[in-house]
Amino acid sequence: MQEYTLFLGCIIPARFPFMEKSTRLVLSQLGCILHDLEGATCCPTKSIVKPIGDLAWYVTAARNLALAQKTGHNLLVPCNGCYSTLKSVEVEMRVNPGIRDEVNAILASAGLEYTGTVEVKHLVEVLHDEIGLPKIKQHLIKSFDGMRIAPHYGCHMLRPSSSITFDDPNKPKKFDALIEALGAKSIDYETKMLCCGGNLNTADEPEEATALARIKLMEVTKKADAIALTCPSCFMQYDSRQYMMQKTGEKLNVPVLFYPELLGLAMGLSAQELGMDMHRIDLAEFLSKWDSKYKYLKTLKEVFDLSAIRKCYECAACVNDCPVVKVNPDFNPNEIIGRLLSGELEAVTGSHNIWQCVDCYTCYELCPQKMGMNKIFDKLKHMAIEKGMGPKGFAASIEMFRKDGRLGEPTSMRKKLKLAEPPKSGGEELKKLLDHINNKGEENEI
Ligand code: SF4
Ligand code: SF4
Ligand code: SF4
């Protein structure tokens, strides 16, 4: 069982207590014990306290670290700003004896000392590196399959890389992996690493702060169902500021989710329990889309191997080798698979296009994973037949097969060629066997 001391900073308890609630709930379900940090102060926020003087900044942070050291557990930090400050000071105190001695001399007057025996960990680092994706997946009840989430790392989760090393500062992967562990697609997007602009508010530049937030929101609104993040300052930019923009008529409708909320929902906790009704940007549409996607994909999973068809959809490598694609620009097997994944099973099974796959196995033989799009079309055709749909000629052939066990009767041409009578048909016996299958309600498939 993992134990940590929780450092919440100033913004979470004061403005977004639902972030504390979701963090505590999910970590407790994952078997972590969290201790509070009595006597903690502001981390301190670099943009406000560092200009007062470097020493004030070091002493304030080192005092928090010294208090944490007394608890004997590493500090777990769910706020990017606090994490960046505390981690920078932790590392500086370790590698720079001059600063360590100067700071500890001041701390001594409060009976405190930081010797570096506890470390500062970001929530994402703990979830990814210490709790681990397999354990998170074990706790999932309702996945985010089919939902597209835009990860916002936020600068201070990863920078400065002179102190923060748990992920790449320019091309990070761990937060994406945590989102994908919940079944969602973590999208790659142009403004992924763009700063939220929150600190521009401190510089009395609200217009510029809005402009930076707008750039990312405009891209995300076109490409994803929501933004996920782990920083209250970034949340303020994308949720509260977006709300202000909305009030002036600029409606972008981008739901903003604190990662433990997303995780909590996937673990089966309700949005209400997680306090998500305290967001400024309404989440109702996101939650209802998630619910209907979940139900749809659950039905789809009963028939298809979802992860295989998703891989096939993203691959699309053999599409142009399909002989039907070469002659019919309206037949796009990849698009049909995409529609199937996005919720159009009814429309796809009812469409004539699925019958254009001639089952030539070209895709199967070219496929490095021996997936083959024909397998998907086989199942779709089967579902269509079960619903009494399909091309007329196809339906007539099925009828003949069911009745006679053959798809044609010998004609007089055989006599002309002096061929003997063909062997007697076993159609009657086959019909009984097929009736047996139908009566048992078993799948008419090999
Ligand atoms: S994105 Fe903005 S608020 Fe978030 S961590 Fe970076 S500067 Fe701070
Ligand atoms: S059948 Fe194989 S090669 Fe073709 S698109 Fe699907 S996964 Fe790719
Ligand atoms: S099996 Fe179907 S989808 Fe695959 S190449 Fe042949 S016609 Fe195209």
mmCIF file of N, CA, C and O in Angstrom, residues 233-281:
data_model
loop_
_atom_site.group_PDB
_atom_site.id
_atom_site.type_symbol
_atom_site.label_atom_id
_atom_site.label_comp_id
_atom_site.label_asym_id
_atom_site.label_seq_id
_atom_site.Cartn_x
_atom_site.Cartn_y
_atom_site.Cartn_z
ATOM 1 N N SER A 233 -4.708 25.967 -12.176
ATOM 2 C CA SER A 233 -4.530 27.237 -12.895
ATOM 3 C C SER A 233 -4.921 27.072 -14.352
ATOM 4 O O SER A 233 -5.563 27.938 -14.943
ATOM 5 N N CYS A 234 -4.516 25.951 -14.926
ATOM 6 C CA CYS A 234 -4.896 25.699 -16.320
ATOM 7 C C CYS A 234 -6.420 25.543 -16.390
ATOM 8 O O CYS A 234 -7.061 26.016 -17.336
ATOM 9 N N PHE A 235 -6.998 24.884 -15.385
ATOM 10 C CA PHE A 235 -8.452 24.692 -15.361
ATOM 11 C C PHE A 235 -9.160 26.044 -15.353
ATOM 12 O O PHE A 235 -10.139 26.269 -16.049
ATOM 13 N N MET A 236 -8.602 26.966 -14.556
ATOM 14 C CA MET A 236 -9.191 28.305 -14.453
ATOM 15 C C MET A 236 -9.207 28.970 -15.835
ATOM 16 O O MET A 236 -10.170 29.600 -16.229
ATOM 17 N N GLN A 237 -8.117 28.773 -16.570
ATOM 18 C CA GLN A 237 -8.036 29.361 -17.908
ATOM 19 C C GLN A 237 -9.075 28.770 -18.849
ATOM 20 O O GLN A 237 -9.754 29.477 -19.570
ATOM 21 N N TYR A 238 -9.168 27.441 -18.843
ATOM 22 C CA TYR A 238 -10.019 26.805 -19.846
ATOM 23 C C TYR A 238 -11.480 26.680 -19.431
ATOM 24 O O TYR A 238 -12.359 26.670 -20.283
ATOM 25 N N ASP A 239 -11.749 26.580 -18.133
ATOM 26 C CA ASP A 239 -13.148 26.460 -17.709
ATOM 27 C C ASP A 239 -13.716 27.843 -17.378
ATOM 28 O O ASP A 239 -14.627 28.333 -18.037
ATOM 29 N N SER A 240 -13.135 28.524 -16.362
ATOM 30 C CA SER A 240 -13.695 29.808 -15.929
ATOM 31 C C SER A 240 -13.607 30.855 -17.044
ATOM 32 O O SER A 240 -14.557 31.577 -17.318
ATOM 33 N N ARG A 241 -12.442 30.906 -17.707
ATOM 34 C CA ARG A 241 -12.282 31.924 -18.758
ATOM 35 C C ARG A 241 -13.181 31.618 -19.951
ATOM 36 O O ARG A 241 -13.773 32.510 -20.554
ATOM 37 N N GLN A 242 -13.309 30.335 -20.263
ATOM 38 C CA GLN A 242 -14.196 29.967 -21.372
ATOM 39 C C GLN A 242 -15.634 30.401 -21.048
ATOM 40 O O GLN A 242 -16.389 30.829 -21.923
ATOM 41 N N TYR A 243 -15.983 30.294 -19.755
ATOM 42 C CA TYR A 243 -17.324 30.701 -19.320
ATOM 43 C C TYR A 243 -17.529 32.207 -19.546
ATOM 44 O O TYR A 243 -18.578 32.648 -20.014
ATOM 45 N N MET A 244 -16.484 32.975 -19.225
ATOM 46 C CA MET A 244 -16.556 34.426 -19.452
ATOM 47 C C MET A 244 -16.714 34.718 -20.945
ATOM 48 O O MET A 244 -17.480 35.589 -21.352
ATOM 49 N N MET A 245 -15.981 33.957 -21.763
ATOM 50 C CA MET A 245 -16.069 34.142 -23.221
ATOM 51 C C MET A 245 -17.489 33.809 -23.689
ATOM 52 O O MET A 245 -18.059 34.488 -24.545
ATOM 53 N N GLN A 246 -18.032 32.767 -23.083
ATOM 54 C CA GLN A 246 -19.390 32.336 -23.431
ATOM 55 C C GLN A 246 -20.413 33.433 -23.144
ATOM 56 O O GLN A 246 -21.335 33.656 -23.900
ATOM 57 N N LYS A 247 -20.163 34.145 -22.026
ATOM 58 C CA LYS A 247 -21.095 35.207 -21.633
ATOM 59 C C LYS A 247 -21.082 36.369 -22.621
ATOM 60 O O LYS A 247 -22.037 37.137 -22.705
ATOM 61 N N THR A 248 -19.961 36.483 -23.348
ATOM 62 C CA THR A 248 -19.929 37.555 -24.343
ATOM 63 C C THR A 248 -20.293 37.023 -25.730
ATOM 64 O O THR A 248 -20.011 37.648 -26.752
ATOM 65 N N GLY A 249 -20.871 35.830 -25.761
ATOM 66 C CA GLY A 249 -21.405 35.284 -27.012
ATOM 67 C C GLY A 249 -20.490 34.333 -27.745
ATOM 68 O O GLY A 249 -20.832 33.826 -28.812
ATOM 69 N N GLU A 250 -19.285 34.080 -27.182
ATOM 70 C CA GLU A 250 -18.348 33.185 -27.861
ATOM 71 C C GLU A 250 -18.487 31.769 -27.301
ATOM 72 O O GLU A 250 -17.886 31.429 -26.283
ATOM 73 N N LYS A 251 -19.317 30.966 -27.957
ATOM 74 C CA LYS A 251 -19.605 29.631 -27.394
ATOM 75 C C LYS A 251 -18.737 28.557 -28.033
ATOM 76 O O LYS A 251 -18.936 28.205 -29.178
ATOM 77 N N LEU A 252 -17.786 28.044 -27.266
ATOM 78 C CA LEU A 252 -16.908 27.007 -27.809
ATOM 79 C C LEU A 252 -17.287 25.620 -27.295
ATOM 80 O O LEU A 252 -16.947 24.610 -27.895
ATOM 81 N N ASN A 253 -17.998 25.583 -26.176
ATOM 82 C CA ASN A 253 -18.498 24.319 -25.600
ATOM 83 C C ASN A 253 -17.436 23.225 -25.478
ATOM 84 O O ASN A 253 -17.631 22.112 -25.939
ATOM 85 N N VAL A 254 -16.327 23.548 -24.860
ATOM 86 C CA VAL A 254 -15.301 22.524 -24.627
ATOM 87 C C VAL A 254 -15.336 22.112 -23.154
ATOM 88 O O VAL A 254 -14.941 22.891 -22.288
ATOM 89 N N PRO A 255 -15.801 20.905 -22.843
ATOM 90 C CA PRO A 255 -15.778 20.463 -21.450
ATOM 91 C C PRO A 255 -14.331 20.341 -20.960
ATOM 92 O O PRO A 255 -13.464 19.912 -21.724
ATOM 93 N N VAL A 256 -14.098 20.733 -19.721
ATOM 94 C CA VAL A 256 -12.743 20.697 -19.172
ATOM 95 C C VAL A 256 -12.748 19.755 -17.974
ATOM 96 O O VAL A 256 -13.497 19.955 -17.017
ATOM 97 N N LEU A 257 -11.913 18.713 -18.043
ATOM 98 C CA LEU A 257 -11.950 17.686 -17.002
ATOM 99 C C LEU A 257 -10.621 17.566 -16.282
ATOM 100 O O LEU A 257 -9.566 17.456 -16.920
ATOM 101 N N PHE A 258 -10.703 17.588 -14.965
ATOM 102 C CA PHE A 258 -9.534 17.332 -14.128
ATOM 103 C C PHE A 258 -9.333 15.810 -14.183
ATOM 104 O O PHE A 258 -10.306 15.060 -13.993
ATOM 105 N N TYR A 259 -8.109 15.331 -14.447
ATOM 106 C CA TYR A 259 -7.939 13.893 -14.715
ATOM 107 C C TYR A 259 -8.570 12.977 -13.646
ATOM 108 O O TYR A 259 -9.234 11.995 -14.004
ATOM 109 N N PRO A 260 -8.408 13.271 -12.344
ATOM 110 C CA PRO A 260 -9.042 12.361 -11.367
ATOM 111 C C PRO A 260 -10.568 12.282 -11.527
ATOM 112 O O PRO A 260 -11.172 11.272 -11.151
ATOM 113 N N GLU A 261 -11.177 13.303 -12.115
ATOM 114 C CA GLU A 261 -12.624 13.221 -12.381
ATOM 115 C C GLU A 261 -12.893 12.177 -13.461
ATOM 116 O O GLU A 261 -13.803 11.351 -13.346
ATOM 117 N N LEU A 262 -12.084 12.239 -14.515
ATOM 118 C CA LEU A 262 -12.226 11.286 -15.622
ATOM 119 C C LEU A 262 -12.023 9.863 -15.104
ATOM 120 O O LEU A 262 -12.804 8.947 -15.389
ATOM 121 N N LEU A 263 -10.977 9.711 -14.302
ATOM 122 C CA LEU A 263 -10.669 8.405 -13.719
ATOM 123 C C LEU A 263 -11.804 7.950 -12.797
ATOM 124 O O LEU A 263 -12.229 6.789 -12.832
ATOM 125 N N GLY A 264 -12.305 8.882 -11.984
ATOM 126 C CA GLY A 264 -13.402 8.555 -11.058
ATOM 127 C C GLY A 264 -14.644 8.082 -11.802
ATOM 128 O O GLY A 264 -15.273 7.088 -11.426
ATOM 129 N N LEU A 265 -14.981 8.773 -12.890
ATOM 130 C CA LEU A 265 -16.149 8.360 -13.687
ATOM 131 C C LEU A 265 -15.929 6.951 -14.230
ATOM 132 O O LEU A 265 -16.822 6.102 -14.172
ATOM 133 N N ALA A 266 -14.726 6.698 -14.753
ATOM 134 C CA ALA A 266 -14.428 5.368 -15.312
ATOM 135 C C ALA A 266 -14.447 4.287 -14.233
ATOM 136 O O ALA A 266 -14.689 3.121 -14.507
ATOM 137 N N MET A 267 -14.192 4.693 -12.985
ATOM 138 C CA MET A 267 -14.215 3.727 -11.875
ATOM 139 C C MET A 267 -15.631 3.489 -11.368
ATOM 140 O O MET A 267 -15.830 2.763 -10.410
ATOM 141 N N GLY A 268 -16.581 4.189 -11.947
ATOM 142 C CA GLY A 268 -17.977 3.965 -11.554
ATOM 143 C C GLY A 268 -18.521 5.001 -10.582
ATOM 144 O O GLY A 268 -19.659 4.885 -10.116
ATOM 145 N N LEU A 269 -17.714 6.030 -10.244
ATOM 146 C CA LEU A 269 -18.226 7.087 -9.355
ATOM 147 C C LEU A 269 -19.126 8.010 -10.179
ATOM 148 O O LEU A 269 -18.931 8.170 -11.379
ATOM 149 N N SER A 270 -20.107 8.634 -9.510
ATOM 150 C CA SER A 270 -21.007 9.499 -10.278
ATOM 151 C C SER A 270 -20.434 10.914 -10.361
ATOM 152 O O SER A 270 -19.638 11.333 -9.511
ATOM 153 N N ALA A 271 -20.881 11.649 -11.392
ATOM 154 C CA ALA A 271 -20.421 13.023 -11.579
ATOM 155 C C ALA A 271 -20.778 13.854 -10.336
ATOM 156 O O ALA A 271 -20.025 14.739 -9.927
ATOM 157 N N GLN A 272 -21.916 13.538 -9.752
ATOM 158 C CA GLN A 272 -22.364 14.287 -8.563
ATOM 159 C C GLN A 272 -21.436 14.035 -7.373
ATOM 160 O O GLN A 272 -20.992 14.968 -6.706
ATOM 161 N N GLU A 273 -21.114 12.745 -7.142
ATOM 162 C CA GLU A 273 -20.190 12.388 -6.057
ATOM 163 C C GLU A 273 -18.859 13.099 -6.209
ATOM 164 O O GLU A 273 -18.202 13.465 -5.237
ATOM 165 N N LEU A 274 -18.450 13.274 -7.460
ATOM 166 C CA LEU A 274 -17.152 13.885 -7.740
ATOM 167 C C LEU A 274 -17.225 15.415 -7.719
ATOM 168 O O LEU A 274 -16.231 16.089 -7.905
ATOM 169 N N GLY A 275 -18.417 15.938 -7.518
ATOM 170 C CA GLY A 275 -18.588 17.397 -7.438
ATOM 171 C C GLY A 275 -18.481 18.086 -8.783
ATOM 172 O O GLY A 275 -18.190 19.286 -8.869
ATOM 173 N N MET A 276 -18.737 17.345 -9.862
ATOM 174 C CA MET A 276 -18.506 17.920 -11.190
ATOM 175 C C MET A 276 -19.564 18.932 -11.604
ATOM 176 O O MET A 276 -19.408 19.605 -12.623
ATOM 177 N N ASP A 277 -20.621 19.045 -10.818
ATOM 178 C CA ASP A 277 -21.627 20.064 -11.126
ATOM 179 C C ASP A 277 -21.108 21.462 -10.765
ATOM 180 O O ASP A 277 -21.780 22.462 -10.986
ATOM 181 N N MET A 278 -19.884 21.526 -10.194
ATOM 182 C CA MET A 278 -19.312 22.836 -9.851
ATOM 183 C C MET A 278 -18.512 23.447 -11.004
ATOM 184 O O MET A 278 -17.957 24.528 -10.869
ATOM 185 N N HIS A 279 -18.406 22.738 -12.109
ATOM 186 C CA HIS A 279 -17.712 23.321 -13.276
ATOM 187 C C HIS A 279 -18.558 24.454 -13.847
ATOM 188 O O HIS A 279 -19.781 24.431 -13.755
ATOM 189 N N ARG A 280 -17.896 25.413 -14.487
ATOM 190 C CA ARG A 280 -18.647 26.499 -15.128
ATOM 191 C C ARG A 280 -19.167 26.044 -16.499
ATOM 192 O O ARG A 280 -20.251 26.385 -16.903
ATOM 193 N N ILE A 281 -18.354 25.296 -17.223
ATOM 194 C CA ILE A 281 -18.801 24.804 -18.538
ATOM 195 C C ILE A 281 -19.582 23.511 -18.322
ATOM 196 O O ILE A 281 -19.086 22.559 -17.720
#
